[in-house]
Each structure stands twice: as structure tokens, then as C-alpha cells.
Amino acid sequence: MTSLLLGAALLGNLGISVTAQVMLPRPSQVRFHSVDYKNILNWTPPTTNSSLQYNVQWKIYGEPEWIDVPGCQKIRKHHCDLSDVTSEPREWYYARVGAVSVANSIKSAWALSPRFSPRWDTKISPPVLRLNVTEQPAIVVRVKSPRELVRKLHSNLYYKIYLTHPSGEEEVFDMKCCSHKLTLKDLNHREEYCLQAQIVLPLQGKHSARSSLKCITTL
């Protein structure tokens, strides 16, 4: 330390300025949060300073080039939607965030996210059930899934329909995506049946939680 101080003093005596490079702390906890292929990058700011801006870049795993995320340059919020640039389910991606002080333009180092796969890391929301009864008696089941999920994975997606009888017995039916409806027949008149639905992605070995229980009384 003494040698460094003497060296700095000597350079000062010679008229040579010594400037220390100052950097902001980098953002932390940079992570993707993905539900139904809506891929949001979140991070924690490095300080409580409200005058910071952030720049976000992304790249495909194995590629050397980092690319600016449109709409996420010089932003003040602590999240960025990367759904458009991370739209290929089979790819693996990285993202990184850098902070910049508006007051003096001091920058932080880049903060890197863990590797992210839309296919494996996205969480699947439960579907929505719509029920109607007919005179047979029968229950007509319609299922609505998140649109983006259906668009990307309709060939690798089906539904499990759980029917609970008045006795408490549970029966399970498979329903193709994207069938218009499933009709459950041979039911008893004027009795209450309860149903739930679940999205299943067999190739990924993933499934959603069951939808909320919905009950209906036959005619």
C-alpha cells in the first residue's frame, strides 16, 4: 500500500493525473420467470438510487453475439419482457442486465442470468372449464387454454378431464387439443357432478395443476 501511495504521489509531482475507474454495483438476482411462454426477465437493483437506468441484452446459448432487447434500453423498471426474442421453445438462452447512472453516466458490469429454456422452464397454467347440460342427461365440457401455449404446442398437448360422481368416485377422460367439446353421457338425472381439467405435455413430462373444481346439476 505504501509503495502505491508513493507511486501516485510521484506521478502527481510529475504532472501526470491518476484517475481511479469507478463502477456501479451490478444488478442482482437476474432470472427468467416464465408462465405459458410469456418470458419475463426480473432483477434486483444494485442500490436504492432511483436515478438508475437499465439496458438488457440477450443471446442464444453457444452464439458469441449479444443483442439489445427492443424496448428494454435505458429503462427504469426492473423487468423486461423477452417473449418475442426467446420464442423458439427448443433453444437455450441467456440474458444480461447493466445499470447506468443518469446523474453521471457511471455504468455497472453486466449481470448474467442463468441459462433459460422456454420448453423446460415455463410453468403451465391450469385451463378454464366451461360446462353445459343436455337432456340425455349429459354434460358438455369445453376447455380453454392459454392461447400462446396452444399455438406453440398444440400437437403435443392434451387434457385430462376429472369427473367426480355424486358417490365420490372419480373418473378420468382424455381430451385432445384442440377438440371443440367432450360430451359425458350416461349420467343420472338431477344429480350434481363436479369436474376439473388439467393440461398434459407428455414429451416434456409436464402438466399443469388441476383447474378449480366446477360443479353442475344434470337435468
PDB file of C-alpha atoms in Angstrom:
ATOM      1  CA  MET A   1       0.000   0.000   0.000  1.00  0.00           C
ATOM      2  CA  THR A   2       2.888   2.388   0.926  1.00  0.00           C
ATOM      3  CA  SER A   3       4.508   1.747  -2.472  1.00  0.00           C
ATOM      4  CA  LEU A   4       1.248   2.527  -4.270  1.00  0.00           C
ATOM      5  CA  LEU A   5       0.815   5.817  -2.401  1.00  0.00           C
ATOM      6  CA  LEU A   6       4.400   6.829  -3.109  1.00  0.00           C
ATOM      7  CA  GLY A   7       3.937   5.941  -6.757  1.00  0.00           C
ATOM      8  CA  ALA A   8       0.784   8.008  -7.000  1.00  0.00           C
ATOM      9  CA  ALA A   9       2.467  10.958  -5.289  1.00  0.00           C
ATOM     10  CA  LEU A  10       5.454  10.728  -7.646  1.00  0.00           C
ATOM     11  CA  LEU A  11       3.178  10.701 -10.706  1.00  0.00           C
ATOM     12  CA  GLY A  12       1.340  13.703  -9.279  1.00  0.00           C
ATOM     13  CA  ASN A  13       4.630  15.582  -8.870  1.00  0.00           C
ATOM     14  CA  LEU A  14       5.434  14.823 -12.492  1.00  0.00           C
ATOM     15  CA  GLY A  15       2.139  16.370 -13.614  1.00  0.00           C
ATOM     16  CA  ILE A  16       0.539  13.054 -14.537  1.00  0.00           C
ATOM     17  CA  SER A  17      -3.052  12.674 -13.297  1.00  0.00           C
ATOM     18  CA  VAL A  18      -4.171   9.406 -11.744  1.00  0.00           C
ATOM     19  CA  THR A  19      -7.875   8.521 -12.202  1.00  0.00           C
ATOM     20  CA  ALA A  20      -9.489   5.548 -10.480  1.00  0.00           C
ATOM     21  CA  GLN A  21     -12.212   3.858 -12.507  1.00  0.00           C
ATOM     22  CA  VAL A  22     -15.467   3.952 -10.576  1.00  0.00           C
ATOM     23  CA  MET A  23     -18.240   1.458 -11.376  1.00  0.00           C
ATOM     24  CA  LEU A  24     -21.732   0.928 -10.091  1.00  0.00           C
ATOM     25  CA  PRO A  25     -22.513  -2.363  -8.359  1.00  0.00           C
ATOM     26  CA  ARG A  26     -24.162  -4.717 -10.808  1.00  0.00           C
ATOM     27  CA  PRO A  27     -27.857  -5.731 -10.570  1.00  0.00           C
ATOM     28  CA  SER A  28     -28.504  -8.997  -8.747  1.00  0.00           C
ATOM     29  CA  GLN A  29     -30.944 -11.928  -8.841  1.00  0.00           C
ATOM     30  CA  VAL A  30     -31.272 -11.769 -12.631  1.00  0.00           C
ATOM     31  CA  ARG A  31     -33.757 -14.521 -13.500  1.00  0.00           C
ATOM     32  CA  PHE A  32     -36.389 -15.521 -16.005  1.00  0.00           C
ATOM     33  CA  HIS A  33     -39.932 -16.044 -14.816  1.00  0.00           C
ATOM     34  CA  SER A  34     -41.930 -17.844 -17.480  1.00  0.00           C
ATOM     35  CA  VAL A  35     -45.613 -18.794 -17.449  1.00  0.00           C
ATOM     36  CA  ASP A  36     -47.277 -20.171 -20.601  1.00  0.00           C
ATOM     37  CA  TYR A  37     -44.312 -18.984 -22.716  1.00  0.00           C
ATOM     38  CA  LYS A  38     -44.514 -15.398 -21.526  1.00  0.00           C
ATOM     39  CA  ASN A  39     -40.842 -14.974 -20.631  1.00  0.00           C
ATOM     40  CA  ILE A  40     -40.143 -12.099 -18.243  1.00  0.00           C
ATOM     41  CA  LEU A  41     -36.638 -11.245 -17.011  1.00  0.00           C
ATOM     42  CA  ASN A  42     -36.539  -9.801 -13.481  1.00  0.00           C
ATOM     43  CA  TRP A  43     -33.698  -8.340 -11.456  1.00  0.00           C
ATOM     44  CA  THR A  44     -32.965  -6.542  -8.200  1.00  0.00           C
ATOM     45  CA  PRO A  45     -31.462  -3.034  -8.467  1.00  0.00           C
ATOM     46  CA  PRO A  46     -27.896  -2.651  -7.151  1.00  0.00           C
ATOM     47  CA  THR A  47     -28.748   0.372  -4.948  1.00  0.00           C
ATOM     48  CA  THR A  48     -31.762   2.312  -3.743  1.00  0.00           C
ATOM     49  CA  ASN A  49     -30.801   5.104  -6.136  1.00  0.00           C
ATOM     50  CA  SER A  50     -33.921   5.872  -8.197  1.00  0.00           C
ATOM     51  CA  SER A  51     -31.951   7.633 -10.958  1.00  0.00           C
ATOM     52  CA  LEU A  52     -30.657   4.381 -12.472  1.00  0.00           C
ATOM     53  CA  GLN A  53     -31.484   3.126 -15.936  1.00  0.00           C
ATOM     54  CA  TYR A  54     -31.034  -0.413 -17.272  1.00  0.00           C
ATOM     55  CA  ASN A  55     -30.019  -1.980 -20.550  1.00  0.00           C
ATOM     56  CA  VAL A  56     -30.932  -5.575 -21.367  1.00  0.00           C
ATOM     57  CA  GLN A  57     -29.304  -7.887 -23.915  1.00  0.00           C
ATOM     58  CA  TRP A  58     -29.921 -11.493 -24.922  1.00  0.00           C
ATOM     59  CA  LYS A  59     -28.253 -14.263 -26.908  1.00  0.00           C
ATOM     60  CA  ILE A  60     -28.751 -17.875 -27.877  1.00  0.00           C
ATOM     61  CA  TYR A  61     -26.613 -20.357 -25.967  1.00  0.00           C
ATOM     62  CA  GLY A  62     -23.412 -21.026 -27.940  1.00  0.00           C
ATOM     63  CA  GLU A  63     -23.614 -17.842 -30.018  1.00  0.00           C
ATOM     64  CA  PRO A  64     -20.969 -15.152 -29.418  1.00  0.00           C
ATOM     65  CA  GLU A  65     -23.074 -12.064 -30.132  1.00  0.00           C
ATOM     66  CA  TRP A  66     -25.148 -10.222 -27.545  1.00  0.00           C
ATOM     67  CA  ILE A  67     -28.192  -8.404 -28.941  1.00  0.00           C
ATOM     68  CA  ASP A  68     -30.074  -5.441 -27.470  1.00  0.00           C
ATOM     69  CA  VAL A  69     -33.642  -6.235 -26.436  1.00  0.00           C
ATOM     70  CA  PRO A  70     -36.005  -3.797 -28.207  1.00  0.00           C
ATOM     71  CA  GLY A  71     -37.926  -1.695 -25.714  1.00  0.00           C
ATOM     72  CA  CYS A  72     -35.532  -2.546 -22.878  1.00  0.00           C
ATOM     73  CA  GLN A  73     -32.797   0.039 -23.343  1.00  0.00           C
ATOM     74  CA  LYS A  74     -32.422   2.890 -20.822  1.00  0.00           C
ATOM     75  CA  ILE A  75     -35.463   1.689 -18.879  1.00  0.00           C
ATOM     76  CA  ARG A  76     -36.191   2.427 -15.214  1.00  0.00           C
ATOM     77  CA  LYS A  77     -38.313  -0.642 -14.437  1.00  0.00           C
ATOM     78  CA  HIS A  78     -36.785  -3.824 -13.011  1.00  0.00           C
ATOM     79  CA  HIS A  79     -38.192  -6.298 -15.522  1.00  0.00           C
ATOM     80  CA  CYS A  80     -38.245  -6.842 -19.267  1.00  0.00           C
ATOM     81  CA  ASP A  81     -40.466  -8.987 -21.499  1.00  0.00           C
ATOM     82  CA  LEU A  82     -38.235 -11.190 -23.674  1.00  0.00           C
ATOM     83  CA  SER A  83     -41.062 -13.347 -25.075  1.00  0.00           C
ATOM     84  CA  ASP A  84     -40.535 -12.169 -28.659  1.00  0.00           C
ATOM     85  CA  VAL A  85     -36.784 -12.767 -28.740  1.00  0.00           C
ATOM     86  CA  THR A  86     -36.913 -16.063 -26.810  1.00  0.00           C
ATOM     87  CA  SER A  87     -39.805 -17.526 -28.792  1.00  0.00           C
ATOM     88  CA  GLU A  88     -38.212 -20.779 -30.006  1.00  0.00           C
ATOM     89  CA  PRO A  89     -39.095 -23.452 -27.412  1.00  0.00           C
ATOM     90  CA  ARG A  90     -36.155 -25.747 -28.279  1.00  0.00           C
ATOM     91  CA  GLU A  91     -33.427 -23.116 -27.879  1.00  0.00           C
ATOM     92  CA  TRP A  92     -31.496 -22.208 -24.745  1.00  0.00           C
ATOM     93  CA  TYR A  93     -30.994 -18.527 -23.953  1.00  0.00           C
ATOM     94  CA  TYR A  94     -29.047 -16.142 -21.762  1.00  0.00           C
ATOM     95  CA  ALA A  95     -29.871 -12.560 -20.831  1.00  0.00           C
ATOM     96  CA  ARG A  96     -27.839  -9.897 -19.076  1.00  0.00           C
ATOM     97  CA  VAL A  97     -28.589  -6.535 -17.454  1.00  0.00           C
ATOM     98  CA  GLY A  98     -26.412  -3.485 -16.966  1.00  0.00           C
ATOM     99  CA  ALA A  99     -27.174  -0.417 -14.841  1.00  0.00           C
ATOM    100  CA  VAL A 100     -26.318   3.183 -15.753  1.00  0.00           C
ATOM    101  CA  SER A 101     -26.485   6.243 -13.503  1.00  0.00           C
ATOM    102  CA  VAL A 102     -28.414   9.073 -15.134  1.00  0.00           C
ATOM    103  CA  ALA A 103     -26.607  11.610 -12.944  1.00  0.00           C
ATOM    104  CA  ASN A 104     -23.034  10.857 -14.033  1.00  0.00           C
ATOM    105  CA  SER A 105     -23.240   8.074 -16.692  1.00  0.00           C
ATOM    106  CA  ILE A 106     -21.317   5.636 -14.488  1.00  0.00           C
ATOM    107  CA  LYS A 107     -22.061   2.054 -15.534  1.00  0.00           C
ATOM    108  CA  SER A 108     -22.101  -1.285 -13.806  1.00  0.00           C
ATOM    109  CA  ALA A 109     -20.679  -4.536 -15.080  1.00  0.00           C
ATOM    110  CA  TRP A 110     -23.168  -6.835 -16.777  1.00  0.00           C
ATOM    111  CA  ALA A 111     -25.174  -9.194 -14.566  1.00  0.00           C
ATOM    112  CA  LEU A 112     -25.884 -12.559 -16.229  1.00  0.00           C
ATOM    113  CA  SER A 113     -28.990 -14.718 -15.945  1.00  0.00           C
ATOM    114  CA  PRO A 114     -28.882 -18.498 -15.582  1.00  0.00           C
ATOM    115  CA  ARG A 115     -29.382 -20.413 -18.821  1.00  0.00           C
ATOM    116  CA  PHE A 116     -33.058 -20.451 -19.769  1.00  0.00           C
ATOM    117  CA  SER A 117     -35.143 -22.887 -21.833  1.00  0.00           C
ATOM    118  CA  PRO A 118     -38.737 -21.917 -22.682  1.00  0.00           C
ATOM    119  CA  ARG A 119     -39.579 -25.556 -23.247  1.00  0.00           C
ATOM    120  CA  TRP A 120     -38.351 -26.847 -19.897  1.00  0.00           C
ATOM    121  CA  ASP A 121     -38.591 -23.790 -17.642  1.00  0.00           C
ATOM    122  CA  THR A 122     -42.010 -22.343 -18.417  1.00  0.00           C
ATOM    123  CA  LYS A 123     -44.801 -23.117 -15.984  1.00  0.00           C
ATOM    124  CA  ILE A 124     -48.185 -24.196 -17.306  1.00  0.00           C
ATOM    125  CA  SER A 125     -51.360 -22.504 -16.064  1.00  0.00           C
ATOM    126  CA  PRO A 126     -54.468 -24.580 -15.417  1.00  0.00           C
ATOM    127  CA  PRO A 127     -57.082 -24.440 -18.192  1.00  0.00           C
ATOM    128  CA  VAL A 128     -60.537 -22.902 -17.828  1.00  0.00           C
ATOM    129  CA  LEU A 129     -63.615 -25.146 -17.884  1.00  0.00           C
ATOM    130  CA  ARG A 130     -67.000 -24.330 -19.406  1.00  0.00           C
ATOM    131  CA  LEU A 131     -69.879 -26.720 -18.684  1.00  0.00           C
ATOM    132  CA  ASN A 132     -73.369 -27.163 -20.099  1.00  0.00           C
ATOM    133  CA  VAL A 133     -76.023 -29.836 -19.553  1.00  0.00           C
ATOM    134  CA  THR A 134     -78.289 -31.567 -22.086  1.00  0.00           C
ATOM    135  CA  GLU A 135     -81.475 -33.588 -21.668  1.00  0.00           C
ATOM    136  CA  GLN A 136     -79.928 -37.090 -22.185  1.00  0.00           C
ATOM    137  CA  PRO A 137     -78.751 -36.355 -19.399  1.00  0.00           C
ATOM    138  CA  ALA A 138     -75.180 -35.398 -20.350  1.00  0.00           C
ATOM    139  CA  ILE A 139     -72.564 -32.770 -19.565  1.00  0.00           C
ATOM    140  CA  VAL A 140     -70.834 -30.940 -22.415  1.00  0.00           C
ATOM    141  CA  VAL A 141     -67.271 -29.955 -21.488  1.00  0.00           C
ATOM    142  CA  ARG A 142     -65.300 -27.215 -23.213  1.00  0.00           C
ATOM    143  CA  VAL A 143     -61.733 -26.340 -22.263  1.00  0.00           C
ATOM    144  CA  LYS A 144     -59.883 -23.082 -22.836  1.00  0.00           C
ATOM    145  CA  SER A 145     -56.083 -22.957 -22.599  1.00  0.00           C
ATOM    146  CA  PRO A 146     -53.686 -20.003 -22.803  1.00  0.00           C
ATOM    147  CA  ARG A 147     -53.532 -19.012 -26.480  1.00  0.00           C
ATOM    148  CA  GLU A 148     -49.738 -18.862 -26.732  1.00  0.00           C
ATOM    149  CA  LEU A 149     -49.395 -22.314 -25.206  1.00  0.00           C
ATOM    150  CA  VAL A 150     -51.849 -23.810 -27.705  1.00  0.00           C
ATOM    151  CA  ARG A 151     -50.161 -22.036 -30.632  1.00  0.00           C
ATOM    152  CA  LYS A 152     -46.732 -23.431 -29.768  1.00  0.00           C
ATOM    153  CA  LEU A 153     -47.583 -26.919 -28.548  1.00  0.00           C
ATOM    154  CA  HIS A 154     -50.975 -27.946 -29.923  1.00  0.00           C
ATOM    155  CA  SER A 155     -49.529 -31.168 -31.406  1.00  0.00           C
ATOM    156  CA  ASN A 156     -48.016 -32.122 -28.024  1.00  0.00           C
ATOM    157  CA  LEU A 157     -50.834 -31.204 -25.704  1.00  0.00           C
ATOM    158  CA  TYR A 158     -53.960 -32.883 -24.390  1.00  0.00           C
ATOM    159  CA  TYR A 159     -56.328 -32.518 -21.471  1.00  0.00           C
ATOM    160  CA  LYS A 160     -57.292 -34.785 -18.632  1.00  0.00           C
ATOM    161  CA  ILE A 161     -60.890 -34.299 -17.530  1.00  0.00           C
ATOM    162  CA  TYR A 162     -61.681 -35.418 -13.980  1.00  0.00           C
ATOM    163  CA  LEU A 163     -65.341 -36.227 -13.299  1.00  0.00           C
ATOM    164  CA  THR A 164     -66.448 -36.738  -9.692  1.00  0.00           C
ATOM    165  CA  HIS A 165     -69.712 -38.642  -9.356  1.00  0.00           C
ATOM    166  CA  PRO A 166     -72.227 -37.979  -6.559  1.00  0.00           C
ATOM    167  CA  SER A 167     -70.894 -41.133  -4.850  1.00  0.00           C
ATOM    168  CA  GLY A 168     -67.410 -39.572  -4.676  1.00  0.00           C
ATOM    169  CA  GLU A 169     -65.979 -41.895  -7.331  1.00  0.00           C
ATOM    170  CA  GLU A 170     -63.619 -40.130  -9.730  1.00  0.00           C
ATOM    171  CA  GLU A 171     -63.496 -40.943 -13.435  1.00  0.00           C
ATOM    172  CA  VAL A 172     -60.803 -39.646 -15.804  1.00  0.00           C
ATOM    173  CA  PHE A 173     -61.191 -38.884 -19.520  1.00  0.00           C
ATOM    174  CA  ASP A 174     -58.591 -37.807 -22.103  1.00  0.00           C
ATOM    175  CA  MET A 175     -59.497 -34.959 -24.435  1.00  0.00           C
ATOM    176  CA  LYS A 176     -57.445 -33.990 -27.481  1.00  0.00           C
ATOM    177  CA  CYS A 177     -56.246 -30.484 -28.066  1.00  0.00           C
ATOM    178  CA  CYS A 178     -57.988 -28.706 -29.544  1.00  0.00           C
ATOM    179  CA  SER A 179     -61.260 -30.607 -29.650  1.00  0.00           C
ATOM    180  CA  HIS A 180     -64.327 -28.451 -29.728  1.00  0.00           C
ATOM    181  CA  LYS A 181     -66.005 -30.308 -26.888  1.00  0.00           C
ATOM    182  CA  LEU A 182     -66.278 -33.535 -24.904  1.00  0.00           C
ATOM    183  CA  THR A 183     -69.729 -34.943 -24.087  1.00  0.00           C
ATOM    184  CA  LEU A 184     -70.047 -37.056 -20.955  1.00  0.00           C
ATOM    185  CA  LYS A 185     -73.095 -39.318 -21.231  1.00  0.00           C
ATOM    186  CA  ASP A 186     -74.898 -41.993 -19.206  1.00  0.00           C
ATOM    187  CA  LEU A 187     -75.273 -39.782 -16.166  1.00  0.00           C
ATOM    188  CA  ASN A 188     -78.110 -39.720 -13.651  1.00  0.00           C
ATOM    189  CA  HIS A 189     -80.922 -37.155 -13.766  1.00  0.00           C
ATOM    190  CA  ARG A 190     -80.923 -34.188 -11.363  1.00  0.00           C
ATOM    191  CA  GLU A 191     -77.666 -35.021  -9.649  1.00  0.00           C
ATOM    192  CA  GLU A 192     -74.605 -32.852  -9.081  1.00  0.00           C
ATOM    193  CA  TYR A 193     -71.331 -33.729 -10.815  1.00  0.00           C
ATOM    194  CA  CYS A 194     -68.050 -31.898 -10.289  1.00  0.00           C
ATOM    195  CA  LEU A 195     -65.269 -31.540 -12.856  1.00  0.00           C
ATOM    196  CA  GLN A 196     -61.684 -30.385 -13.173  1.00  0.00           C
ATOM    197  CA  ALA A 197     -59.308 -30.161 -16.138  1.00  0.00           C
ATOM    198  CA  GLN A 198     -55.552 -30.431 -16.468  1.00  0.00           C
ATOM    199  CA  ILE A 199     -53.126 -29.704 -19.317  1.00  0.00           C
ATOM    200  CA  VAL A 200     -50.653 -32.514 -20.066  1.00  0.00           C
ATOM    201  CA  LEU A 201     -47.446 -32.159 -22.128  1.00  0.00           C
ATOM    202  CA  PRO A 202     -46.190 -35.748 -22.435  1.00  0.00           C
ATOM    203  CA  LEU A 203     -42.949 -35.061 -24.333  1.00  0.00           C
ATOM    204  CA  GLN A 204     -41.823 -32.613 -21.658  1.00  0.00           C
ATOM    205  CA  GLY A 205     -43.138 -34.768 -18.840  1.00  0.00           C
ATOM    206  CA  LYS A 206     -45.005 -31.718 -17.559  1.00  0.00           C
ATOM    207  CA  HIS A 207     -48.536 -30.884 -16.598  1.00  0.00           C
ATOM    208  CA  SER A 208     -50.468 -28.009 -15.114  1.00  0.00           C
ATOM    209  CA  ALA A 209     -52.222 -28.030 -11.811  1.00  0.00           C
ATOM    210  CA  ARG A 210     -55.857 -29.009 -11.984  1.00  0.00           C
ATOM    211  CA  SER A 211     -58.356 -26.258 -12.654  1.00  0.00           C
ATOM    212  CA  SER A 212     -60.625 -25.137  -9.853  1.00  0.00           C
ATOM    213  CA  LEU A 213     -63.477 -27.509  -9.112  1.00  0.00           C
ATOM    214  CA  LYS A 214     -66.630 -26.705 -11.051  1.00  0.00           C
ATOM    215  CA  CYS A 215     -69.943 -28.413 -10.275  1.00  0.00           C
ATOM    216  CA  ILE A 216     -73.142 -28.653 -12.301  1.00  0.00           C
ATOM    217  CA  THR A 217     -76.510 -30.419 -11.833  1.00  0.00           C
ATOM    218  CA  THR A 218     -77.926 -32.560 -14.626  1.00  0.00           C
ATOM    219  CA  LEU A 219     -81.475 -32.122 -15.953  1.00  0.00           C
TER     220      LEU A 219
END
